[in-house]
Coordinates of C-alpha atoms in Angstrom, one line a residue:
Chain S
X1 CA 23.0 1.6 -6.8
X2 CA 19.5 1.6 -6.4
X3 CA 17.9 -1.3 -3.7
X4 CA 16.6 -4.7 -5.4
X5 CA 14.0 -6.6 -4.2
X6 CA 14.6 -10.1 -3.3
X7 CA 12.9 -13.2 -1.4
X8 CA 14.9 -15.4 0.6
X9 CA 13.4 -18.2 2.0
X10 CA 15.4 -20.5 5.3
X11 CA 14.8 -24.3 5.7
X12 CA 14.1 -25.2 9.1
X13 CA 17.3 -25.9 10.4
X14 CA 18.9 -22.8 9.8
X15 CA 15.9 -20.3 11.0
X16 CA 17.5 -20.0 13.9
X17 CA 20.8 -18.5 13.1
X18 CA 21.4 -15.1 12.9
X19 CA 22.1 -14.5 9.4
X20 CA 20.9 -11.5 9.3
X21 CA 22.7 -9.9 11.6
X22 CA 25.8 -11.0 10.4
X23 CA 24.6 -10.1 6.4
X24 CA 24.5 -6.2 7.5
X25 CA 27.6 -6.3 10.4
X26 CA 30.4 -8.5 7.9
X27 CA 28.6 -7.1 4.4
X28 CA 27.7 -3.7 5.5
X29 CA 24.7 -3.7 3.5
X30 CA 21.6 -1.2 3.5
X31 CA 18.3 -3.5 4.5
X32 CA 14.4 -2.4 4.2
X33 CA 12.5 -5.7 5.2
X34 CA 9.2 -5.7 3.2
X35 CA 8.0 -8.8 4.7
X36 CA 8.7 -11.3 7.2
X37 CA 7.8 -15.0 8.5
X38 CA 10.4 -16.4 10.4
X39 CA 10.0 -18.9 13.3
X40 CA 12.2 -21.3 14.6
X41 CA 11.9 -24.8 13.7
X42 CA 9.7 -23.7 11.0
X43 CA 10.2 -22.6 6.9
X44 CA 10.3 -19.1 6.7
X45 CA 10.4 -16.5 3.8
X46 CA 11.8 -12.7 4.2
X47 CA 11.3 -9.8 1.0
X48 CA 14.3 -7.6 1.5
X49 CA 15.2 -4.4 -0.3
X50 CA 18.8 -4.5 -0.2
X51 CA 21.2 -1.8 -1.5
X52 CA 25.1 -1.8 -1.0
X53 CA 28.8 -2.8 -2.4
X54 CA 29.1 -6.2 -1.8
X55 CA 25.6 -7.3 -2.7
X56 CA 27.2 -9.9 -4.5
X57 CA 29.3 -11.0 -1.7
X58 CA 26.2 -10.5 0.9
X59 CA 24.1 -13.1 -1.8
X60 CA 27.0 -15.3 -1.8
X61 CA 27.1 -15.5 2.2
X62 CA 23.6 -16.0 2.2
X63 CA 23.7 -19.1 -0.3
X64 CA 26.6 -20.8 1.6
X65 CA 24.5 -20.8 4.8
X66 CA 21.4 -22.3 3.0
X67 CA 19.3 -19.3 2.0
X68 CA 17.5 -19.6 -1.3
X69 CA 17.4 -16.3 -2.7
X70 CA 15.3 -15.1 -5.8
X71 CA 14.5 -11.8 -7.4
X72 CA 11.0 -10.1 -6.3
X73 CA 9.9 -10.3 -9.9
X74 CA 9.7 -13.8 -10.3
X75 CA 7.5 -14.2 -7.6
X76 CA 4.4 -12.5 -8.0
X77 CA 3.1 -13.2 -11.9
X78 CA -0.1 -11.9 -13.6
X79 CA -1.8 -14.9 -15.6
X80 CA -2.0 -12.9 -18.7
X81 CA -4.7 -15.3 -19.9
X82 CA -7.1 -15.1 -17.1
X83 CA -6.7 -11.2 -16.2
X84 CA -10.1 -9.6 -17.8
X85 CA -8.5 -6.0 -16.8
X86 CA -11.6 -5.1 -14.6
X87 CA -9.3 -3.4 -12.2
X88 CA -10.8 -4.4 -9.0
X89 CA -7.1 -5.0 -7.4
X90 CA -6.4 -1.1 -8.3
X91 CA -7.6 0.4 -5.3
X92 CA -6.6 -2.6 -3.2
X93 CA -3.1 -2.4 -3.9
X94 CA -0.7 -0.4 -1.6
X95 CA 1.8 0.4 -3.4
X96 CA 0.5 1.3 -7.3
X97 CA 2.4 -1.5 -8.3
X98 CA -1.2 -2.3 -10.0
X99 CA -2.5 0.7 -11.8
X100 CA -5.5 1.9 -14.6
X101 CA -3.5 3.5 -17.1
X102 CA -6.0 6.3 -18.1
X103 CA -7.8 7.1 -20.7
X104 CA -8.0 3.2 -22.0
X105 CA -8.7 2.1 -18.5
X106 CA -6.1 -1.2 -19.0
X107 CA -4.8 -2.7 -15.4
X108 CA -0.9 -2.3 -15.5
X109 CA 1.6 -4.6 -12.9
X110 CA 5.1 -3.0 -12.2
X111 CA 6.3 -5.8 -10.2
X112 CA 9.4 -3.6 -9.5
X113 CA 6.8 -1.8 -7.2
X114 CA 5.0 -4.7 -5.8
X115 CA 5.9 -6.1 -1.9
X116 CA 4.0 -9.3 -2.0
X117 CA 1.1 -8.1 0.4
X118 CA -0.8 -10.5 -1.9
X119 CA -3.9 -8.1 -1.2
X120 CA -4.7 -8.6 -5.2
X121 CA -5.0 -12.5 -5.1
X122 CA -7.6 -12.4 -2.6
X123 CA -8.8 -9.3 -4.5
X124 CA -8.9 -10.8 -8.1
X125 CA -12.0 -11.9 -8.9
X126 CA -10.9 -14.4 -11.4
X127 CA -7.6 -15.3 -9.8
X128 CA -5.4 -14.1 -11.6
X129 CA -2.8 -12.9 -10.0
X130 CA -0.4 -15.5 -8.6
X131 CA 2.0 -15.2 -6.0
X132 CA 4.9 -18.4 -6.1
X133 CA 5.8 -18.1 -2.4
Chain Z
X1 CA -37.6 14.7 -37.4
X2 CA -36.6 12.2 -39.4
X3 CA -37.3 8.4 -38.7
X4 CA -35.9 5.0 -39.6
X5 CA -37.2 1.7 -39.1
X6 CA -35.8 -1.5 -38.5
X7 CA -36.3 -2.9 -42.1
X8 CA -34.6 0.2 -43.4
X9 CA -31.5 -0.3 -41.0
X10 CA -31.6 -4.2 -42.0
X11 CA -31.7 -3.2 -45.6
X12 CA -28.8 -1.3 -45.3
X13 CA -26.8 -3.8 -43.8
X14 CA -27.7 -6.4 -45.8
X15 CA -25.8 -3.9 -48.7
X16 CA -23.1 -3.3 -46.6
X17 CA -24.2 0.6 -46.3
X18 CA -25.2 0.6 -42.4
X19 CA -23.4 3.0 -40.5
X20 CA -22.1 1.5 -37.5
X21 CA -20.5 3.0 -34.8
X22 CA -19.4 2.0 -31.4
X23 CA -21.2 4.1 -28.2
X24 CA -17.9 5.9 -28.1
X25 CA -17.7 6.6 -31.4
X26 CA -21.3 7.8 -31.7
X27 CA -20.3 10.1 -29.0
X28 CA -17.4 11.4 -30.8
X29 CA -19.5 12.3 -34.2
X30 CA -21.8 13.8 -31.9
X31 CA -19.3 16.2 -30.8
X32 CA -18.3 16.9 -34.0
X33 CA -20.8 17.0 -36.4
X34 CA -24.1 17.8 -33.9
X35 CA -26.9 15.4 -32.8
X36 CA -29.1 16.1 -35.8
X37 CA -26.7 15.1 -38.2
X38 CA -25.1 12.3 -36.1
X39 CA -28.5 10.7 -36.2
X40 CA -29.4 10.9 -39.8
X41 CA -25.9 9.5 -40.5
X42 CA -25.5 6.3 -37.6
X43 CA -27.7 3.9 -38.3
X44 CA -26.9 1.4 -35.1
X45 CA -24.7 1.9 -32.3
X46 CA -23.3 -0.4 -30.2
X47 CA -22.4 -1.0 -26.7
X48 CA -20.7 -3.5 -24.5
X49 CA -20.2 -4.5 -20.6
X50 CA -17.9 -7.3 -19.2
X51 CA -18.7 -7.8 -15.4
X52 CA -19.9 -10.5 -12.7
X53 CA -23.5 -11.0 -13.4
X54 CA -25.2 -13.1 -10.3
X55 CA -28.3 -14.4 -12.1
X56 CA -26.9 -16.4 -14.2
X57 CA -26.6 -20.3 -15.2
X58 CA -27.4 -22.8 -17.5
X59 CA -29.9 -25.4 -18.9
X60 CA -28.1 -28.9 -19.9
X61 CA -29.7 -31.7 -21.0
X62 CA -27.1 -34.7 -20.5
X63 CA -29.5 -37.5 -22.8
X64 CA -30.7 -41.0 -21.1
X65 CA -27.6 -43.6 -20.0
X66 CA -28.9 -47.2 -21.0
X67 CA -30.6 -48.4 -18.5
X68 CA -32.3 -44.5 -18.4
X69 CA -32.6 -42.7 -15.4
X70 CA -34.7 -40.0 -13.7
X71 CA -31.8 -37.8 -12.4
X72 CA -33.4 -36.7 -8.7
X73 CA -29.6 -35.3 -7.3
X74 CA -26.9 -34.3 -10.0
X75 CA -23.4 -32.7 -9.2
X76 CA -21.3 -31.3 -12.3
X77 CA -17.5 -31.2 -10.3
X78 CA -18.8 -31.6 -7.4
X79 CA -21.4 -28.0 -7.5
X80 CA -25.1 -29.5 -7.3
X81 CA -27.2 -28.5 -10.4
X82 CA -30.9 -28.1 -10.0
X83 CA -33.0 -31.3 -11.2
X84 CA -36.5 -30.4 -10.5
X85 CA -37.7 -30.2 -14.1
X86 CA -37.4 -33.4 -16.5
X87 CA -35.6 -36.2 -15.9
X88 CA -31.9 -35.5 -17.4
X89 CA -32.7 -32.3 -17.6
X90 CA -31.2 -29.9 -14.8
X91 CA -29.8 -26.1 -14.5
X92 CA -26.7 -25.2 -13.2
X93 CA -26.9 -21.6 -11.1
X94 CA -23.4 -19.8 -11.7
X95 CA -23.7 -18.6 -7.7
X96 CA -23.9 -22.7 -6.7
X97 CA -21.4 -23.8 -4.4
X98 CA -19.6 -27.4 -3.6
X99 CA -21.6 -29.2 -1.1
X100 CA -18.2 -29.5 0.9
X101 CA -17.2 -25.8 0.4
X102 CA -16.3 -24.1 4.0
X103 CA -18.4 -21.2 2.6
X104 CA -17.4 -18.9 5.4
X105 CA -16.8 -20.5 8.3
X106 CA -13.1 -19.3 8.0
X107 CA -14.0 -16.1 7.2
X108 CA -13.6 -14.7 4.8
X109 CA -13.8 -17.9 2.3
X110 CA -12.1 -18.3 -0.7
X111 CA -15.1 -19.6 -2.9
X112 CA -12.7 -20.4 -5.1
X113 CA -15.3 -22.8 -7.5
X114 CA -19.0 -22.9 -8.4
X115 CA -21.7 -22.9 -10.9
X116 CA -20.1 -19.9 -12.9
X117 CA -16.4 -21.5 -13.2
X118 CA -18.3 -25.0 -13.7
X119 CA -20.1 -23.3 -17.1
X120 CA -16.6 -21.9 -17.6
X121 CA -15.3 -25.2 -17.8
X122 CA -18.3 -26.5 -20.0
X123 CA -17.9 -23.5 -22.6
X124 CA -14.2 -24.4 -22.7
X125 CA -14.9 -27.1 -24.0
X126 CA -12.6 -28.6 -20.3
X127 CA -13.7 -32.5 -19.3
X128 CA -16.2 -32.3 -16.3
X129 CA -17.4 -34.8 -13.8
X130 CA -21.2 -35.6 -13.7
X131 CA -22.5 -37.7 -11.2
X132 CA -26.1 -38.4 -10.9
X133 CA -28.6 -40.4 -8.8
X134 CA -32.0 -41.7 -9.2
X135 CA -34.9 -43.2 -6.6
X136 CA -35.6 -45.5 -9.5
X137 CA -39.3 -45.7 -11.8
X138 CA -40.9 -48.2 -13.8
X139 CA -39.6 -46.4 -17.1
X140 CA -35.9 -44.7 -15.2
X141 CA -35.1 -47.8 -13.2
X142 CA -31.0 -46.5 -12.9
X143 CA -29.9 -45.4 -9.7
X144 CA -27.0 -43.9 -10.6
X145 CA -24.7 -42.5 -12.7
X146 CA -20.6 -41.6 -12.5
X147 CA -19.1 -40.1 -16.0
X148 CA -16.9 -37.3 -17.3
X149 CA -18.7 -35.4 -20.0
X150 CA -17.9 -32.2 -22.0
X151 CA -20.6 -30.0 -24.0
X152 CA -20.0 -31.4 -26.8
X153 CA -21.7 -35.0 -25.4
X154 CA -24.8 -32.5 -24.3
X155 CA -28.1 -32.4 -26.2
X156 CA -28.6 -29.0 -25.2
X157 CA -26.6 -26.1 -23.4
X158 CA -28.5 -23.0 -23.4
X159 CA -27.1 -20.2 -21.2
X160 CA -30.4 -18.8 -19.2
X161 CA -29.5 -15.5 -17.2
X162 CA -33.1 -14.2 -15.7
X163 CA -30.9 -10.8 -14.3
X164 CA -27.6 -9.6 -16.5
X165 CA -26.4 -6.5 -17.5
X166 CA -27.9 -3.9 -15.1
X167 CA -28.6 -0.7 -16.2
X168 CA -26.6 1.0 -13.5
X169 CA -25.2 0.4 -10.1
X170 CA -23.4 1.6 -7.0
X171 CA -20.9 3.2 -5.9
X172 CA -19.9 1.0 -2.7
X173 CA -18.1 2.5 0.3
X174 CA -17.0 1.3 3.9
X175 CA -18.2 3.9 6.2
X176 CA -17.1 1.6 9.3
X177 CA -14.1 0.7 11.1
X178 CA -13.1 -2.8 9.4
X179 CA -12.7 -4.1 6.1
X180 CA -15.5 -5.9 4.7
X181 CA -16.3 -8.1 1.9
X182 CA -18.9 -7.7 0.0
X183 CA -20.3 -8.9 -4.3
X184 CA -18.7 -5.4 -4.7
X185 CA -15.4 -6.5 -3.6
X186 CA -12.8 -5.7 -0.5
X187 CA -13.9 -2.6 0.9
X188 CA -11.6 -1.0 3.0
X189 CA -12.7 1.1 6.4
X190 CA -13.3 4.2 6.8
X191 CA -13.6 5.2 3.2
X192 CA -10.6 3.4 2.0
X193 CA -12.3 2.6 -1.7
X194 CA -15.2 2.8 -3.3
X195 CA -16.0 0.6 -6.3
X196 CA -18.2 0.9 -9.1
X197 CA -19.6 -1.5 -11.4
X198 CA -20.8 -0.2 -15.2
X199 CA -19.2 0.3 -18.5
X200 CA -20.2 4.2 -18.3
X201 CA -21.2 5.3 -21.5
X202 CA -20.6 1.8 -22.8
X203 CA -23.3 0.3 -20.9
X204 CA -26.1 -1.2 -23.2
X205 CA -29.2 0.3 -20.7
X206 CA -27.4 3.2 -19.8
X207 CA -27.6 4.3 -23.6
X208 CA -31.3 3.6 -24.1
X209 CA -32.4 4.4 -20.6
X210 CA -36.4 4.5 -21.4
X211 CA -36.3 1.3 -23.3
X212 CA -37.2 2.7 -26.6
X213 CA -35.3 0.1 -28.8
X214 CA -34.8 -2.9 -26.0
X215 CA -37.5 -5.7 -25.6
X216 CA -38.2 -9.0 -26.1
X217 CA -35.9 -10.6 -29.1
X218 CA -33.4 -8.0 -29.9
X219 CA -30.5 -10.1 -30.5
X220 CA -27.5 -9.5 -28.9
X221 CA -24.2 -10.7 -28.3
X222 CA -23.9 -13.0 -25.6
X223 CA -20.8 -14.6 -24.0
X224 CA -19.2 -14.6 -27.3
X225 CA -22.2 -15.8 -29.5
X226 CA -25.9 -14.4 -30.6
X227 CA -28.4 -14.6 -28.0
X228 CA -31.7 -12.6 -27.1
X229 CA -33.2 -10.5 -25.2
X230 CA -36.2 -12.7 -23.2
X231 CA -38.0 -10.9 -21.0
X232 CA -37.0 -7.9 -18.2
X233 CA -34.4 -9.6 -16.0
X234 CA -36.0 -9.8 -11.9
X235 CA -35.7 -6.6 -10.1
X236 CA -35.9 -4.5 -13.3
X237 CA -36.8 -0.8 -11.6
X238 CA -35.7 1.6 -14.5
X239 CA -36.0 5.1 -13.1
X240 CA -34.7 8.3 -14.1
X241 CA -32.4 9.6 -11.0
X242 CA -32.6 13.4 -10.3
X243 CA -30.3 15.2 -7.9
X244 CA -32.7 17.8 -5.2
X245 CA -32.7 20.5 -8.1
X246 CA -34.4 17.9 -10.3
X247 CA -31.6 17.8 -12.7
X248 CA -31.5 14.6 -14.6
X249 CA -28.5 12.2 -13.6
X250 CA -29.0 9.3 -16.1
X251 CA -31.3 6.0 -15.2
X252 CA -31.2 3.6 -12.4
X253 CA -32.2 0.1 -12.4
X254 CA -33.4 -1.6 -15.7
X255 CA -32.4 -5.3 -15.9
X256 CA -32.1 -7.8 -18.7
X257 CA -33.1 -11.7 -19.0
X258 CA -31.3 -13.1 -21.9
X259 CA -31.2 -16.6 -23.5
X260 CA -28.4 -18.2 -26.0
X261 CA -26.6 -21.4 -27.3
X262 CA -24.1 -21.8 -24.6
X263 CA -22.4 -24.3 -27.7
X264 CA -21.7 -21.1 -29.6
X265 CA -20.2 -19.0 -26.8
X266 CA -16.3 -18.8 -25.7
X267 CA -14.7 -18.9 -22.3
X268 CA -13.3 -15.4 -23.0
X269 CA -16.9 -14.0 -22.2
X270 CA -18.1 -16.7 -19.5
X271 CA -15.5 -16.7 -17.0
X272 CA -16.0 -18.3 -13.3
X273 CA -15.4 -15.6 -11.0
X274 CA -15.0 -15.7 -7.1
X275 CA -15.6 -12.5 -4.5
X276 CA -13.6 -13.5 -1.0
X277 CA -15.5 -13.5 1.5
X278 CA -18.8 -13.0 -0.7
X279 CA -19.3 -16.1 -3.1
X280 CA -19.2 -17.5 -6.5
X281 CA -20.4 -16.1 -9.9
X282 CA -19.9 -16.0 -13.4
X283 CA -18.4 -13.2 -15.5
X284 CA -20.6 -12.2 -18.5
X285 CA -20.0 -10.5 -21.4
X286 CA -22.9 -8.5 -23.2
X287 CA -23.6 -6.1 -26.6
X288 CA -26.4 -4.7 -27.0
X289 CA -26.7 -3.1 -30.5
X290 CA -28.9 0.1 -30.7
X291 CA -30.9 1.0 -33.6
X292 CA -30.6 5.4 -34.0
X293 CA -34.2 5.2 -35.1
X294 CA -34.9 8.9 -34.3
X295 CA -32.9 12.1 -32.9
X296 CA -34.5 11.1 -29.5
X297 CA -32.7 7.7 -29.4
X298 CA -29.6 9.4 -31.0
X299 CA -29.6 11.9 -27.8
X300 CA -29.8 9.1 -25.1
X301 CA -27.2 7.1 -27.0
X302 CA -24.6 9.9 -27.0
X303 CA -24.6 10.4 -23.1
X304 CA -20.8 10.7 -21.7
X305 CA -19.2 9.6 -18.8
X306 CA -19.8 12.8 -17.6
X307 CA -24.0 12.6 -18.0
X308 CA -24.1 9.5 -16.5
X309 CA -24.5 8.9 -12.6
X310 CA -24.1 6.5 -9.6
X311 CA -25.3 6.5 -6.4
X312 CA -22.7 6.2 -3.7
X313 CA -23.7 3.8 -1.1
X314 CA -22.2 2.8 2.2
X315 CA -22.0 -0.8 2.8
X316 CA -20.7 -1.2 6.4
X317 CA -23.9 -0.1 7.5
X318 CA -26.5 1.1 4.8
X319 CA -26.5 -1.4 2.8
X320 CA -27.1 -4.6 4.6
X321 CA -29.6 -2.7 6.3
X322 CA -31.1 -1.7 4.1
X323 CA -31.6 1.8 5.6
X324 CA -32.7 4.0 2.7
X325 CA -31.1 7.3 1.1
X326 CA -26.8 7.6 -0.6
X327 CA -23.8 9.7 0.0
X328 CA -24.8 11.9 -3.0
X329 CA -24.0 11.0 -6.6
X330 CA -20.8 11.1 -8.3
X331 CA -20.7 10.9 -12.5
X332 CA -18.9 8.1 -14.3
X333 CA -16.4 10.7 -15.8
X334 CA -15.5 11.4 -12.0
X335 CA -15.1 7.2 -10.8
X336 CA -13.3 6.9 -13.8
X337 CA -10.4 9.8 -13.2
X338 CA -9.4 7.6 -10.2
X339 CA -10.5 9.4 -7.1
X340 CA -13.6 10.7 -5.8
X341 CA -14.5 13.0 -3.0
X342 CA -16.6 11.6 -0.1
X343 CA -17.8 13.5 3.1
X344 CA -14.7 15.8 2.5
X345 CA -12.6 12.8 2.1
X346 CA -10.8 11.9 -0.7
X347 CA -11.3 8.2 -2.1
X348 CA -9.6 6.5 -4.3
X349 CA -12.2 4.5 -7.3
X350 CA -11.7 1.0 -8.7
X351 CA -13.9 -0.6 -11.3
X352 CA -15.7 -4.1 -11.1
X353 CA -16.4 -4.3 -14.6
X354 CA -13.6 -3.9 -17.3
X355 CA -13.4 -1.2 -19.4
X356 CA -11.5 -2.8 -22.2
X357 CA -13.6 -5.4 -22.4
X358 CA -16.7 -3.8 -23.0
X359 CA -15.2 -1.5 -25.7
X360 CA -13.8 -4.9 -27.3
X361 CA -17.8 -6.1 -27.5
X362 CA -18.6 -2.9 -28.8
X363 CA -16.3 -3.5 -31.4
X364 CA -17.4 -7.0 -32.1
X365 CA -20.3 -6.6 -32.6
X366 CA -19.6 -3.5 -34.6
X367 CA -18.2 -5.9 -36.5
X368 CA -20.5 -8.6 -37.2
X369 CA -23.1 -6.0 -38.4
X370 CA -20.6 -4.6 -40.6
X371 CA -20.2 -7.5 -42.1
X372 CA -23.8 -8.7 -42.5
X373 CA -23.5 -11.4 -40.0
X374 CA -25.5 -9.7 -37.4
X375 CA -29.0 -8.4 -38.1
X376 CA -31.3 -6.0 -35.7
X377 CA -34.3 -7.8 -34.8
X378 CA -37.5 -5.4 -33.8
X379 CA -38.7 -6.4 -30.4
X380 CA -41.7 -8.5 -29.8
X381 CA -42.7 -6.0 -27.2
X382 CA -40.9 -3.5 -25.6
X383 CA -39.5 -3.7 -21.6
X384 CA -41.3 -1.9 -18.6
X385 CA -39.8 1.8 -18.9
X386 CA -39.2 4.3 -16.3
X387 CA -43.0 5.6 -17.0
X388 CA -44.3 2.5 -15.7
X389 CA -43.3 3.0 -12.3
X390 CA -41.9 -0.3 -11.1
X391 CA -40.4 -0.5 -8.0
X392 CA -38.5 -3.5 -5.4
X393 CA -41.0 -5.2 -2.9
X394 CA -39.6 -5.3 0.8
X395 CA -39.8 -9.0 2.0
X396 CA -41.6 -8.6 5.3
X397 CA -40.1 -11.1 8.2

């Protein structure tokens, strides 16, 4: 099974259990952590990559300790509208997930690929890319 | 060699005969069928470019409020307009900024709304807040004024731009150790980007680069409607580069001031626009349609990607300088293939200015001509051309 990307995001009063540590010990579960901002006594948000056999189960834990968890591609969203395809988040983006697809010169987003670094909303000169952290 | 003139080309539009062909096109038929031929058989061929364009903003003239008023501070959602002409009169700059902005004092700032997304909003046709004050005359006695307008309550809206679509530009680079932020967007250190900022062989002054067809009047499209061609936009410096061999890599600097009905125009063209750590500005979309007059015209109009040059420019240090002299030249064919080579480094290329939009104008205003709702309009006078040898002025201080 390949990894999938999801955000998880703890309310104050559980950012400081370790529920992470006990989502890879009692789950066994494969963990690459894109991004984190955890602090105690504060909201925090973690992007996990996350591969393994009881990814359901590991989901489930994380639910009945208070974790809101959401797939990657729901958010970071291009405002189709606004986007003028000038490309100036192309070079800017780490990971591709923002590419020219050449000859035409249209901007493509492969959310799959993106990691929330939100480089292309400060980027986007006519803001539009949005990021729903 | 054989010539047209404008009253032929018009002719054959108004029959529905012209031959019109996109700059891409043009350069297609060129390929194929030779120059010669290519210019006996295109009659007009048009170009596009959809970018942030600085010098930019708008005439409005709001009419008199009962008792009237002599408008001495106005503010159009909260961005200050300039008043200093007649008394409801004012111009909005698309670079303006809120009088409460933070600007950069938390650097970088976000600049997320000025003059450009307040003409944005007009041209949308969106609600937007005017408030207005007066010292109070004998004929103005108001003091002042609080209401919510949209264009449609205006007298007048005419977009002004004195300096859109230039001819050519940079290629920006970060030769130092941090990122910086700059009109030409996030440039990473150390060579991280570089970004460029034409259409390429889709660029109206690119494709006439010694201003045999452009002057004062040509008609145009502009943000979506007709406008024309006024004057030469400020800083207008067409040159022809040439590398140390002397070999010819395209024009330079040419500049264009352009005037339309901001009533006729569409939000899709005029877009408020924001560079991080830079400013405000307003996205403009311009089509310049050129008339194949001659085989001479023809030739300048076919020029690819590949014929067509920037300057690559440093703007860590360089640039703000402004310490003369460029990292060498790299072709538009190259910046557009995604990577470019830099001191020995290589660097991967972004575009400012989007590609799909300006082959969209192109094909608008392909369109209208087509159609015989578009006609080429013979300038009044013709723009300063390379011969004429302008060149920028170095404020002393």
């Amino acid at each position: 099974m390949s990894p999938r990307k999801i955000v998880l995001r703890f309310g104050p009063e559980i950012s400081d259990k370790p529920i992470i540590y006990r989502l890879v010990k009692d789950y066994d579960l494969v963990m690459n952590i894109v991004k984190a901002n955890v602090n105690p006594q504060k909201e925090g948000i973690m992007v996990l990559e996350l591969t393994g056999d009881n990814y359901e189960q590991g989901l489930k834990y994380l639910r009945e300790q208070g974790v809101t968890v959401q797939a990657l591609t729901h958010e970071v969203v291009r405002n189709e509208q606004r986007c003028t395809m000038c490309g100036a988040c192309t070079a800017i983006c780490p990971t591709g997930a923002l590419y020219l697809d050449r000859p035409g010169m249209e901007v493509h987003f492969d959310g799959d690929n993106c990691v929330i670094c939100q480089l292309c909303v400060k980027a986007c000169p006519v803001r539009a890319m949005e990021v729903k952290l | 060699m054989s010539e047209k003139t404008y009253q032929e080309i018009n002719a054959r539009i108004r029959s529905g005969k012209a031959v019109v062909v996109t700059a891409e096109e043009f350069i297609n038929i060129v390929r194929e069928k030779g120059l010669t031929h290519a210019s006996r058989e295109v009659d007009v061929v048009t170009t596009g470019t959809f970018a942030p364009m600085c010098s930019s903003g708008a005439f409005l003239n709001f009419g008199h409020p009962a008792p009237r008023i002599k408008m001495h501070r106005v503010w159009l959602n909260n961005v200050p307009a300039y008043t200093g002409i007649a008394a409801v009169d004012a111009y909005i700059g698309a670079t303006e900024l809120p009088e409460d902005d933070p600007l950069n004092s938390n650097h970088p700032g976000e600049f997320r709304y000025g003059g450009g997304h307040v003409i944005e909003d007009l041209v949308a046709g969106r609600p937007v807040r005017l408030k207005a004050v007066g010292y109070g005359t004998d004929c103005y006695p108001r003091r002042e004024i609080e209401t919510t307008i949209t264009i449609h309550d205006l007298n007048e809206a005419i977009l002004f731009n004195p300096r859109n679509a230039y001819q050519n530009y940079n290629c920006a680079v970060n030769l130092s150790n941090r990122t910086i932020y700059t009109y030409m967007g996030i440039l990473k250190p150390n060579l991280g980007n570089a970004h460029y900022s034409t259409s390429g062989q889709l660029s109206p002054l690119l494709k006439d680069p010694h201003f045999k067809t452009i002057g004062i009047g040509t008609r145009i499209f502009l943000g979506g409607g007709i406008g024309y061609v006024a004057w030469h936009g400020t800083q207008h410096f067409p040159a022809i580069q040439t590398d140390a061999s002397g070999k010819e890599l395209g024009p330079a600097g040419g500049t264009l001031a352009v005037i339309g009905d901001l009533k006729q125009m569409s939000p899709r063209w005029l877009m408020g626009t924001s560079y991080l750590g830079y400013g405000a500005t307003l996205s403009v979309g311009i089509g310049v349609p050129i008339p194949i007059l001659n085989e001479e015209i023809a030739r300048y109009a076919a020029a690819t990607d590949a014929d067509l040059y920037a300057p690559i420019v440093d703007y860590g240090e360089a640039y703000p300088n402004r310490k003369p002299g460029n990292l060498g030249y790299v072709s538009y064919a190259q910046l557009k293939s995604g990577k470019i080579m830099v001191q020995g480094k290589e660097v991967p290329t972004a575009p400012l200015s989007s590609y799909p939009r300006a082959r969209e104008i192109a094909s608008i205003l392909k369109e209208w001509i087509q159609k015989g709702e578009f006609f080429l309009s013979e300038p009044v006078q013709l723009l300063p051309s390379p011969a004429d040898g302008l060149t920028g002025k170095v404020l002393k201080g």
